[in-house]
């Protein structure tokens, strides 16, 4: 009897976590906040965890969310997109170089205004994954708790505030193009609502293949492996004509699941510790905002990529989350997701090696 009771507790809290995320997600979505379903789900799950310390979601559900996101992106792929992939190499190199310069600049500021060691400062400003970056930092001898807090700030800013900044910047810099994009997005949404749309039954074989691929991708240990594997398999099915589209409600469900996974990891201690890192956190947010808008404009001018898409490419949020938010901003681009995944892989594989060299030279 005791064992059964203990097993039921996580399930009860998981249901409460999902309900809190869903209700807040619907509320924020109705308020027309960019990425509202995802942002609201994070806020709902985080509020429950900060208040009770009991918010819970099975870790495996993250794989499901990444599989659904990868499947959604894969369903958008066309043969024309595949032919255009080589042209992304130069924008990718510019994005990665811009983020590296920003990372090193902010780390230098952190090192001057705090008592943190150089390696910790470098990882605090890194535009990597929230879960992966603290682990790598710990392996290399940095203060992983401080890194986790700063990565948390980056993630919340990247998903909660930066999409609104991007949308407003686009409207100010290129108002006509922004209005045209938003009008097209509304028309497309209305067409989807008016039509019958894809059904779960038709999409189910593709979803099963995406989930299986995501599980293998996660097991491989490759950064963003789950999302990448699901995307590749779904894109292959789409290009071969064996894939139907994903129902819109399923994509919203993926946003709620992602919000639960992220929000349930936000603790009261992290909120309290943010007070001690207030100045570095402000510098971090301002730095990424300036890079996102400024370098986004450069990428737009040099490579003729749509301005809103170019700014989203430089966003420091996760590849999964940005793929979900981008659609809410009227950007349905496989190129954006490919660049985001490559950005994450590059940051995870290359940046720590650069940090090691810098610390070795300066120590």
mmCIF file of C-alpha atoms in Angstrom:
data_model
loop_
_atom_site.group_PDB
_atom_site.id
_atom_site.type_symbol
_atom_site.label_atom_id
_atom_site.label_comp_id
_atom_site.label_asym_id
_atom_site.label_seq_id
_atom_site.Cartn_x
_atom_site.Cartn_y
_atom_site.Cartn_z
ATOM 1 C CA UNK A 1 0.000 0.000 0.000
ATOM 2 C CA UNK A 2 2.798 2.401 0.883
ATOM 3 C CA UNK A 3 4.546 1.812 -2.399
ATOM 4 C CA UNK A 4 1.381 2.573 -4.350
ATOM 5 C CA UNK A 5 0.812 5.747 -2.376
ATOM 6 C CA UNK A 6 4.355 6.935 -3.003
ATOM 7 C CA UNK A 7 4.067 6.263 -6.705
ATOM 8 C CA UNK A 8 0.841 8.221 -6.953
ATOM 9 C CA UNK A 9 2.335 11.411 -5.515
ATOM 10 C CA UNK A 10 4.494 12.342 -8.558
ATOM 11 C CA UNK A 11 1.548 11.602 -10.841
ATOM 12 C CA UNK A 12 -0.735 13.929 -8.863
ATOM 13 C CA UNK A 13 1.829 16.730 -8.941
ATOM 14 C CA UNK A 14 2.454 16.136 -12.630
ATOM 15 C CA UNK A 15 -1.256 16.600 -13.332
ATOM 16 C CA UNK A 16 -1.284 19.788 -11.239
ATOM 17 C CA UNK A 17 1.842 21.044 -13.027
ATOM 18 C CA UNK A 18 0.316 20.443 -16.453
ATOM 19 C CA UNK A 19 -2.944 22.119 -15.416
ATOM 20 C CA UNK A 20 -1.109 25.178 -14.040
ATOM 21 C CA UNK A 21 0.984 25.413 -17.220
ATOM 22 C CA UNK A 22 -2.027 24.924 -19.486
ATOM 23 C CA UNK A 23 -4.213 27.525 -17.772
ATOM 24 C CA UNK A 24 -1.475 30.159 -17.665
ATOM 25 C CA UNK A 25 -0.473 29.308 -21.221
ATOM 26 C CA UNK A 26 -4.014 29.833 -22.494
ATOM 27 C CA UNK A 27 -4.270 33.114 -20.575
ATOM 28 C CA UNK A 28 -1.020 34.544 -21.949
ATOM 29 C CA UNK A 29 -1.844 33.211 -25.433
ATOM 30 C CA UNK A 30 -5.200 35.019 -25.353
ATOM 31 C CA UNK A 31 -3.337 38.227 -24.452
ATOM 32 C CA UNK A 32 -1.482 37.843 -27.788
ATOM 33 C CA UNK A 33 1.972 37.776 -26.194
ATOM 34 C CA UNK A 34 4.540 36.424 -28.715
ATOM 35 C CA UNK A 35 5.129 32.768 -27.920
ATOM 36 C CA UNK A 36 2.338 33.150 -25.366
ATOM 37 C CA UNK A 37 1.508 29.458 -24.978
ATOM 38 C CA UNK A 38 5.104 28.548 -24.183
ATOM 39 C CA UNK A 39 5.838 31.608 -22.033
ATOM 40 C CA UNK A 40 2.599 31.162 -20.070
ATOM 41 C CA UNK A 41 3.273 27.458 -19.533
ATOM 42 C CA UNK A 42 6.713 28.283 -18.117
ATOM 43 C CA UNK A 43 5.226 30.911 -15.794
ATOM 44 C CA UNK A 44 2.470 28.572 -14.606
ATOM 45 C CA UNK A 45 4.781 25.661 -13.843
ATOM 46 C CA UNK A 46 7.388 27.951 -12.266
ATOM 47 C CA UNK A 47 4.814 29.671 -10.043
ATOM 48 C CA UNK A 48 3.624 26.283 -8.793
ATOM 49 C CA UNK A 49 7.175 25.131 -8.087
ATOM 50 C CA UNK A 50 8.210 28.339 -6.327
ATOM 51 C CA UNK A 51 5.049 28.255 -4.184
ATOM 52 C CA UNK A 52 5.115 24.548 -3.300
ATOM 53 C CA UNK A 53 8.450 23.110 -4.407
ATOM 54 C CA UNK A 54 6.474 20.165 -5.811
ATOM 55 C CA UNK A 55 6.040 20.910 -9.523
ATOM 56 C CA UNK A 56 6.914 17.745 -11.382
ATOM 57 C CA UNK A 57 7.124 16.413 -14.911
ATOM 58 C CA UNK A 58 8.686 13.152 -15.992
ATOM 59 C CA UNK A 59 12.034 13.903 -17.725
ATOM 60 C CA UNK A 60 11.074 11.658 -20.641
ATOM 61 C CA UNK A 61 8.343 14.111 -21.642
ATOM 62 C CA UNK A 62 11.056 16.520 -22.805
ATOM 63 C CA UNK A 63 11.910 14.027 -25.531
ATOM 64 C CA UNK A 64 8.256 13.988 -26.596
ATOM 65 C CA UNK A 65 8.189 17.801 -26.811
ATOM 66 C CA UNK A 66 11.392 17.836 -28.870
ATOM 67 C CA UNK A 67 10.056 15.063 -31.097
ATOM 68 C CA UNK A 68 6.843 17.002 -31.772
ATOM 69 C CA UNK A 69 8.775 20.196 -32.474
ATOM 70 C CA UNK A 70 11.169 18.392 -34.803
ATOM 71 C CA UNK A 71 8.218 16.745 -36.547
ATOM 72 C CA UNK A 72 6.468 20.078 -37.005
ATOM 73 C CA UNK A 73 9.565 21.608 -38.569
ATOM 74 C CA UNK A 74 10.195 18.544 -40.710
ATOM 75 C CA UNK A 75 6.657 18.790 -42.080
ATOM 76 C CA UNK A 76 7.507 22.277 -43.384
ATOM 77 C CA UNK A 77 10.568 21.108 -45.334
ATOM 78 C CA UNK A 78 10.464 21.175 -49.120
ATOM 79 C CA UNK A 79 12.950 20.169 -51.806
ATOM 80 C CA UNK A 80 13.568 23.888 -52.373
ATOM 81 C CA UNK A 81 14.649 24.254 -48.717
ATOM 82 C CA UNK A 82 17.112 21.378 -49.091
ATOM 83 C CA UNK A 83 18.662 22.991 -52.173
ATOM 84 C CA UNK A 84 19.153 26.213 -50.189
ATOM 85 C CA UNK A 85 21.019 24.624 -47.257
ATOM 86 C CA UNK A 86 24.548 25.381 -48.613
ATOM 87 C CA UNK A 87 23.746 29.097 -48.614
ATOM 88 C CA UNK A 88 23.359 29.002 -44.800
ATOM 89 C CA UNK A 89 27.064 28.369 -44.177
ATOM 90 C CA UNK A 90 28.108 32.027 -44.336
ATOM 91 C CA UNK A 91 25.203 33.331 -42.196
ATOM 92 C CA UNK A 92 25.955 30.577 -39.667
ATOM 93 C CA UNK A 93 29.619 31.573 -39.409
ATOM 94 C CA UNK A 94 28.636 35.220 -38.907
ATOM 95 C CA UNK A 95 26.083 34.304 -36.234
ATOM 96 C CA UNK A 96 28.579 32.096 -34.371
ATOM 97 C CA UNK A 97 31.339 34.728 -34.573
ATOM 98 C CA UNK A 98 28.963 37.446 -33.323
ATOM 99 C CA UNK A 99 27.860 35.330 -30.361
ATOM 100 C CA UNK A 100 31.487 34.493 -29.502
ATOM 101 C CA UNK A 101 32.516 38.174 -29.491
ATOM 102 C CA UNK A 102 29.479 39.010 -27.342
ATOM 103 C CA UNK A 103 30.255 36.110 -24.996
ATOM 104 C CA UNK A 104 33.856 37.236 -24.464
ATOM 105 C CA UNK A 105 32.861 40.898 -24.038
ATOM 106 C CA UNK A 106 30.205 40.179 -21.408
ATOM 107 C CA UNK A 107 32.506 37.755 -19.586
ATOM 108 C CA UNK A 108 35.118 40.526 -19.342
ATOM 109 C CA UNK A 109 32.479 42.840 -17.839
ATOM 110 C CA UNK A 110 31.358 40.171 -15.355
ATOM 111 C CA UNK A 111 34.984 39.574 -14.352
ATOM 112 C CA UNK A 112 35.473 43.300 -13.663
ATOM 113 C CA UNK A 113 32.289 43.906 -11.644
ATOM 114 C CA UNK A 114 32.102 40.645 -9.649
ATOM 115 C CA UNK A 115 34.377 38.376 -7.619
ATOM 116 C CA UNK A 116 33.736 35.420 -9.937
ATOM 117 C CA UNK A 117 36.644 33.611 -11.569
ATOM 118 C CA UNK A 118 37.220 34.019 -15.311
ATOM 119 C CA UNK A 119 36.038 30.542 -16.320
ATOM 120 C CA UNK A 120 32.753 30.981 -14.463
ATOM 121 C CA UNK A 121 32.239 34.388 -16.123
ATOM 122 C CA UNK A 122 32.827 32.864 -19.550
ATOM 123 C CA UNK A 123 30.236 30.139 -18.982
ATOM 124 C CA UNK A 124 27.748 32.606 -17.443
ATOM 125 C CA UNK A 125 27.610 34.501 -20.746
ATOM 126 C CA UNK A 126 27.613 31.447 -23.038
ATOM 127 C CA UNK A 127 24.585 31.119 -25.380
ATOM 128 C CA UNK A 128 24.318 27.361 -24.869
ATOM 129 C CA UNK A 129 21.719 25.047 -23.386
ATOM 130 C CA UNK A 130 20.467 25.726 -19.871
ATOM 131 C CA UNK A 131 20.938 22.120 -18.770
ATOM 132 C CA UNK A 132 24.107 21.345 -20.757
ATOM 133 C CA UNK A 133 26.145 24.477 -20.018
ATOM 134 C CA UNK A 134 26.241 24.120 -16.182
ATOM 135 C CA UNK A 135 27.269 20.461 -16.568
ATOM 136 C CA UNK A 136 30.152 21.338 -18.884
ATOM 137 C CA UNK A 137 31.099 24.229 -16.580
ATOM 138 C CA UNK A 138 31.207 21.871 -13.586
ATOM 139 C CA UNK A 139 33.405 19.390 -15.482
ATOM 140 C CA UNK A 140 35.872 22.164 -16.302
ATOM 141 C CA UNK A 141 35.986 23.518 -12.726
ATOM 142 C CA UNK A 142 33.689 26.563 -12.904
ATOM 143 C CA UNK A 143 31.018 27.440 -10.317
ATOM 144 C CA UNK A 144 28.085 25.534 -11.807
ATOM 145 C CA UNK A 145 25.461 26.998 -9.428
ATOM 146 C CA UNK A 146 26.204 30.570 -10.556
ATOM 147 C CA UNK A 147 26.343 29.438 -14.188
ATOM 148 C CA UNK A 148 22.937 27.763 -13.790
ATOM 149 C CA UNK A 149 21.373 30.970 -12.447
ATOM 150 C CA UNK A 150 22.762 33.112 -15.276
ATOM 151 C CA UNK A 151 21.727 30.543 -17.875
ATOM 152 C CA UNK A 152 18.265 30.616 -16.319
ATOM 153 C CA UNK A 153 18.171 34.421 -16.742
ATOM 154 C CA UNK A 154 19.282 34.084 -20.365
ATOM 155 C CA UNK A 155 16.615 31.485 -21.077
ATOM 156 C CA UNK A 156 13.772 33.450 -19.454
ATOM 157 C CA UNK A 157 14.802 36.669 -21.209
ATOM 158 C CA UNK A 158 15.276 34.884 -24.526
ATOM 159 C CA UNK A 159 11.812 33.334 -24.442
ATOM 160 C CA UNK A 160 9.811 35.806 -22.378
ATOM 161 C CA UNK A 161 11.042 39.240 -23.470
ATOM 162 C CA UNK A 162 13.186 38.995 -26.584
ATOM 163 C CA UNK A 163 10.388 37.875 -28.964
ATOM 164 C CA UNK A 164 8.463 41.074 -28.121
ATOM 165 C CA UNK A 165 11.631 43.134 -28.638
ATOM 166 C CA UNK A 166 12.186 41.449 -32.010
ATOM 167 C CA UNK A 167 8.635 42.091 -33.139
ATOM 168 C CA UNK A 168 8.709 45.750 -32.066
ATOM 169 C CA UNK A 169 12.133 46.298 -33.658
ATOM 170 C CA UNK A 170 10.930 44.792 -36.916
ATOM 171 C CA UNK A 171 7.861 47.042 -36.899
ATOM 172 C CA UNK A 172 10.026 50.127 -36.290
ATOM 173 C CA UNK A 173 12.805 49.325 -38.790
ATOM 174 C CA UNK A 174 10.707 47.859 -41.615
ATOM 175 C CA UNK A 175 7.061 48.660 -40.819
ATOM 176 C CA UNK A 176 5.657 47.777 -44.248
ATOM 177 C CA UNK A 177 7.401 44.388 -44.414
ATOM 178 C CA UNK A 178 6.346 43.643 -40.826
ATOM 179 C CA UNK A 179 2.694 44.463 -41.543
ATOM 180 C CA UNK A 180 2.767 42.343 -44.685
ATOM 181 C CA UNK A 181 4.265 39.381 -42.815
ATOM 182 C CA UNK A 182 1.735 39.619 -39.996
ATOM 183 C CA UNK A 183 -1.154 39.919 -42.471
ATOM 184 C CA UNK A 184 0.065 36.833 -44.330
ATOM 185 C CA UNK A 185 0.397 34.944 -41.034
ATOM 186 C CA UNK A 186 -3.200 35.858 -40.090
ATOM 187 C CA UNK A 187 -4.481 34.799 -43.513
ATOM 188 C CA UNK A 188 -2.617 31.524 -43.322
ATOM 189 C CA UNK A 189 -4.006 30.890 -39.843
ATOM 190 C CA UNK A 190 -7.525 31.617 -41.047
ATOM 191 C CA UNK A 191 -7.094 29.250 -43.994
ATOM 192 C CA UNK A 192 -5.993 26.508 -41.634
ATOM 193 C CA UNK A 193 -8.975 27.120 -39.404
ATOM 194 C CA UNK A 194 -11.381 27.179 -42.332
ATOM 195 C CA UNK A 195 -10.019 23.953 -43.818
ATOM 196 C CA UNK A 196 -10.338 20.536 -42.269
ATOM 197 C CA UNK A 197 -6.614 20.455 -41.496
ATOM 198 C CA UNK A 198 -4.408 17.463 -40.702
ATOM 199 C CA UNK A 199 -5.828 14.820 -38.376
ATOM 200 C CA UNK A 200 -4.100 12.943 -35.583
ATOM 201 C CA UNK A 201 -4.909 9.635 -37.241
ATOM 202 C CA UNK A 202 -3.108 10.652 -40.446
ATOM 203 C CA UNK A 203 -0.181 12.124 -38.531
ATOM 204 C CA UNK A 204 0.212 9.233 -36.047
ATOM 205 C CA UNK A 205 2.728 7.135 -38.081
ATOM 206 C CA UNK A 206 4.932 10.195 -38.568
ATOM 207 C CA UNK A 207 4.681 11.057 -34.870
ATOM 208 C CA UNK A 208 5.732 7.535 -33.839
ATOM 209 C CA UNK A 209 8.734 7.708 -36.182
ATOM 210 C CA UNK A 210 9.676 11.154 -34.800
ATOM 211 C CA UNK A 211 9.459 9.995 -31.162
ATOM 212 C CA UNK A 212 11.598 6.922 -31.896
ATOM 213 C CA UNK A 213 14.163 9.063 -33.716
ATOM 214 C CA UNK A 214 14.203 11.618 -30.863
ATOM 215 C CA UNK A 215 14.854 8.852 -28.319
ATOM 216 C CA UNK A 216 17.822 7.617 -30.369
ATOM 217 C CA UNK A 217 19.058 11.192 -30.789
ATOM 218 C CA UNK A 218 18.887 11.768 -27.043
ATOM 219 C CA UNK A 219 20.693 8.499 -26.375
ATOM 220 C CA UNK A 220 23.478 9.487 -28.782
ATOM 221 C CA UNK A 221 24.507 12.396 -26.525
ATOM 222 C CA UNK A 222 24.781 14.826 -29.452
ATOM 223 C CA UNK A 223 23.743 18.397 -28.511
ATOM 224 C CA UNK A 224 20.144 18.966 -29.645
ATOM 225 C CA UNK A 225 20.219 15.325 -30.788
ATOM 226 C CA UNK A 226 16.551 14.591 -30.033
ATOM 227 C CA UNK A 227 15.235 17.567 -31.999
ATOM 228 C CA UNK A 228 17.697 17.054 -34.847
ATOM 229 C CA UNK A 229 16.923 13.350 -35.255
ATOM 230 C CA UNK A 230 13.153 13.915 -35.219
ATOM 231 C CA UNK A 231 13.525 16.736 -37.742
ATOM 232 C CA UNK A 232 15.676 14.666 -40.117
ATOM 233 C CA UNK A 233 13.384 11.620 -40.040
ATOM 234 C CA UNK A 234 10.224 13.701 -40.512
ATOM 235 C CA UNK A 235 11.790 15.757 -43.284
ATOM 236 C CA UNK A 236 12.775 12.532 -45.032
ATOM 237 C CA UNK A 237 9.188 11.274 -44.817
ATOM 238 C CA UNK A 238 7.867 14.636 -46.029
ATOM 239 C CA UNK A 239 10.216 14.789 -49.026
ATOM 240 C CA UNK A 240 9.265 11.220 -49.944
ATOM 241 C CA UNK A 241 5.562 12.134 -49.830
ATOM 242 C CA UNK A 242 4.766 9.883 -46.853
ATOM 243 C CA UNK A 243 4.061 12.554 -44.242
ATOM 244 C CA UNK A 244 0.891 14.515 -43.512
ATOM 245 C CA UNK A 245 0.905 17.819 -41.657
ATOM 246 C CA UNK A 246 0.757 18.157 -37.881
ATOM 247 C CA UNK A 247 -2.506 19.269 -36.222
ATOM 248 C CA UNK A 248 -2.166 22.736 -34.722
ATOM 249 C CA UNK A 249 -3.420 21.620 -31.293
ATOM 250 C CA UNK A 250 -0.563 19.117 -31.132
ATOM 251 C CA UNK A 251 1.979 21.883 -31.635
ATOM 252 C CA UNK A 252 0.333 23.832 -28.807
ATOM 253 C CA UNK A 253 0.585 20.711 -26.662
ATOM 254 C CA UNK A 254 4.322 20.560 -27.412
ATOM 255 C CA UNK A 255 4.612 24.138 -26.134
ATOM 256 C CA UNK A 256 2.816 23.236 -22.898
ATOM 257 C CA UNK A 257 5.037 20.184 -22.360
ATOM 258 C CA UNK A 258 8.192 22.246 -22.988
ATOM 259 C CA UNK A 259 6.904 24.910 -20.581
ATOM 260 C CA UNK A 260 6.310 22.266 -17.901
ATOM 261 C CA UNK A 261 9.830 20.880 -18.311
ATOM 262 C CA UNK A 262 11.419 24.322 -18.043
ATOM 263 C CA UNK A 263 9.149 25.844 -15.402
ATOM 264 C CA UNK A 264 9.313 22.863 -13.045
ATOM 265 C CA UNK A 265 13.087 23.305 -12.869
ATOM 266 C CA UNK A 266 12.841 26.903 -11.620
ATOM 267 C CA UNK A 267 13.271 26.946 -7.848
ATOM 268 C CA UNK A 268 12.868 29.504 -5.090
ATOM 269 C CA UNK A 269 16.634 29.375 -4.478
ATOM 270 C CA UNK A 270 17.308 30.421 -8.069
ATOM 271 C CA UNK A 271 14.956 33.389 -7.712
ATOM 272 C CA UNK A 272 16.685 34.446 -4.471
ATOM 273 C CA UNK A 273 20.171 34.021 -5.917
ATOM 274 C CA UNK A 274 19.277 36.288 -8.819
ATOM 275 C CA UNK A 275 19.358 39.259 -6.411
ATOM 276 C CA UNK A 276 23.101 38.745 -5.918
ATOM 277 C CA UNK A 277 23.690 38.678 -9.653
ATOM 278 C CA UNK A 278 21.419 41.576 -10.568
ATOM 279 C CA UNK A 279 24.037 43.696 -12.386
ATOM 280 C CA UNK A 280 25.508 40.833 -14.454
ATOM 281 C CA UNK A 281 21.958 39.720 -15.296
ATOM 282 C CA UNK A 282 21.084 43.208 -16.601
ATOM 283 C CA UNK A 283 24.303 43.312 -18.636
ATOM 284 C CA UNK A 284 23.524 39.855 -20.018
ATOM 285 C CA UNK A 285 20.027 40.835 -21.147
ATOM 286 C CA UNK A 286 21.114 44.165 -22.648
ATOM 287 C CA UNK A 287 24.034 42.518 -24.444
ATOM 288 C CA UNK A 288 21.908 39.836 -26.056
ATOM 289 C CA UNK A 289 19.223 42.356 -26.972
ATOM 290 C CA UNK A 290 21.767 44.621 -28.691
ATOM 291 C CA UNK A 291 23.374 41.689 -30.500
ATOM 292 C CA UNK A 292 20.029 40.255 -31.560
ATOM 293 C CA UNK A 293 18.753 43.520 -33.042
ATOM 294 C CA UNK A 294 22.067 44.994 -34.253
ATOM 295 C CA UNK A 295 23.646 41.890 -35.764
ATOM 296 C CA UNK A 296 20.240 40.725 -36.943
ATOM 297 C CA UNK A 297 20.081 43.888 -39.053
ATOM 298 C CA UNK A 298 23.579 43.169 -40.419
ATOM 299 C CA UNK A 299 22.672 39.563 -41.299
ATOM 300 C CA UNK A 300 19.493 40.860 -42.935
ATOM 301 C CA UNK A 301 21.402 43.379 -45.076
ATOM 302 C CA UNK A 302 24.349 41.132 -46.002
ATOM 303 C CA UNK A 303 22.541 37.857 -46.695
ATOM 304 C CA UNK A 304 19.071 39.199 -47.617
ATOM 305 C CA UNK A 305 17.365 37.134 -44.924
ATOM 306 C CA UNK A 306 14.040 38.441 -43.676
ATOM 307 C CA UNK A 307 14.743 40.874 -40.799
ATOM 308 C CA UNK A 308 12.557 39.159 -38.206
ATOM 309 C CA UNK A 309 14.031 35.783 -39.120
ATOM 310 C CA UNK A 310 17.583 37.175 -38.944
ATOM 311 C CA UNK A 311 16.993 38.542 -35.425
ATOM 312 C CA UNK A 312 15.451 35.239 -34.323
ATOM 313 C CA UNK A 313 18.556 33.456 -35.619
ATOM 314 C CA UNK A 314 20.646 35.367 -33.074
ATOM 315 C CA UNK A 315 18.247 34.747 -30.196
ATOM 316 C CA UNK A 316 19.940 32.940 -27.282
ATOM 317 C CA UNK A 317 16.937 30.777 -26.375
ATOM 318 C CA UNK A 318 16.844 27.030 -27.086
ATOM 319 C CA UNK A 319 16.393 25.637 -30.584
ATOM 320 C CA UNK A 320 13.188 23.847 -29.587
ATOM 321 C CA UNK A 321 11.655 26.911 -27.936
ATOM 322 C CA UNK A 322 12.633 29.312 -30.725
ATOM 323 C CA UNK A 323 11.115 26.996 -33.324
ATOM 324 C CA UNK A 324 7.820 27.139 -31.442
ATOM 325 C CA UNK A 325 7.948 30.899 -30.817
ATOM 326 C CA UNK A 326 8.986 31.774 -34.391
ATOM 327 C CA UNK A 327 5.742 30.427 -35.823
ATOM 328 C CA UNK A 328 3.785 32.655 -33.434
ATOM 329 C CA UNK A 329 5.759 35.606 -34.833
ATOM 330 C CA UNK A 330 4.768 34.699 -38.393
ATOM 331 C CA UNK A 331 8.123 33.092 -39.307
ATOM 332 C CA UNK A 332 7.745 29.548 -40.631
ATOM 333 C CA UNK A 333 11.267 28.847 -41.835
ATOM 334 C CA UNK A 334 13.214 25.611 -41.785
ATOM 335 C CA UNK A 335 16.388 27.684 -42.316
ATOM 336 C CA UNK A 336 15.883 29.363 -38.950
ATOM 337 C CA UNK A 337 15.702 26.053 -37.121
ATOM 338 C CA UNK A 338 18.721 24.638 -38.947
ATOM 339 C CA UNK A 339 20.735 27.738 -37.963
ATOM 340 C CA UNK A 340 19.519 27.496 -34.346
ATOM 341 C CA UNK A 341 20.510 23.837 -34.094
ATOM 342 C CA UNK A 342 23.907 24.528 -35.675
ATOM 343 C CA UNK A 343 24.321 27.477 -33.300
ATOM 344 C CA UNK A 344 23.695 25.237 -30.287
ATOM 345 C CA UNK A 345 26.013 22.492 -31.541
ATOM 346 C CA UNK A 346 28.753 25.012 -32.302
ATOM 347 C CA UNK A 347 28.460 26.653 -28.882
ATOM 348 C CA UNK A 348 28.509 23.319 -27.045
ATOM 349 C CA UNK A 349 31.447 21.882 -28.997
ATOM 350 C CA UNK A 350 33.630 24.899 -29.784
ATOM 351 C CA UNK A 351 33.116 27.532 -27.075
ATOM 352 C CA UNK A 352 34.326 25.391 -24.100
ATOM 353 C CA UNK A 353 37.569 24.682 -25.967
ATOM 354 C CA UNK A 354 38.067 28.408 -26.559
ATOM 355 C CA UNK A 355 37.339 29.102 -22.868
ATOM 356 C CA UNK A 356 39.959 26.526 -21.859
ATOM 357 C CA UNK A 357 42.582 28.151 -24.079
ATOM 358 C CA UNK A 358 41.805 31.662 -22.772
ATOM 359 C CA UNK A 359 41.964 30.598 -19.114
ATOM 360 C CA UNK A 360 45.189 28.654 -19.745
ATOM 361 C CA UNK A 361 46.834 31.687 -21.342
ATOM 362 C CA UNK A 362 45.676 34.214 -18.721
ATOM 363 C CA UNK A 363 46.186 32.092 -15.621
#
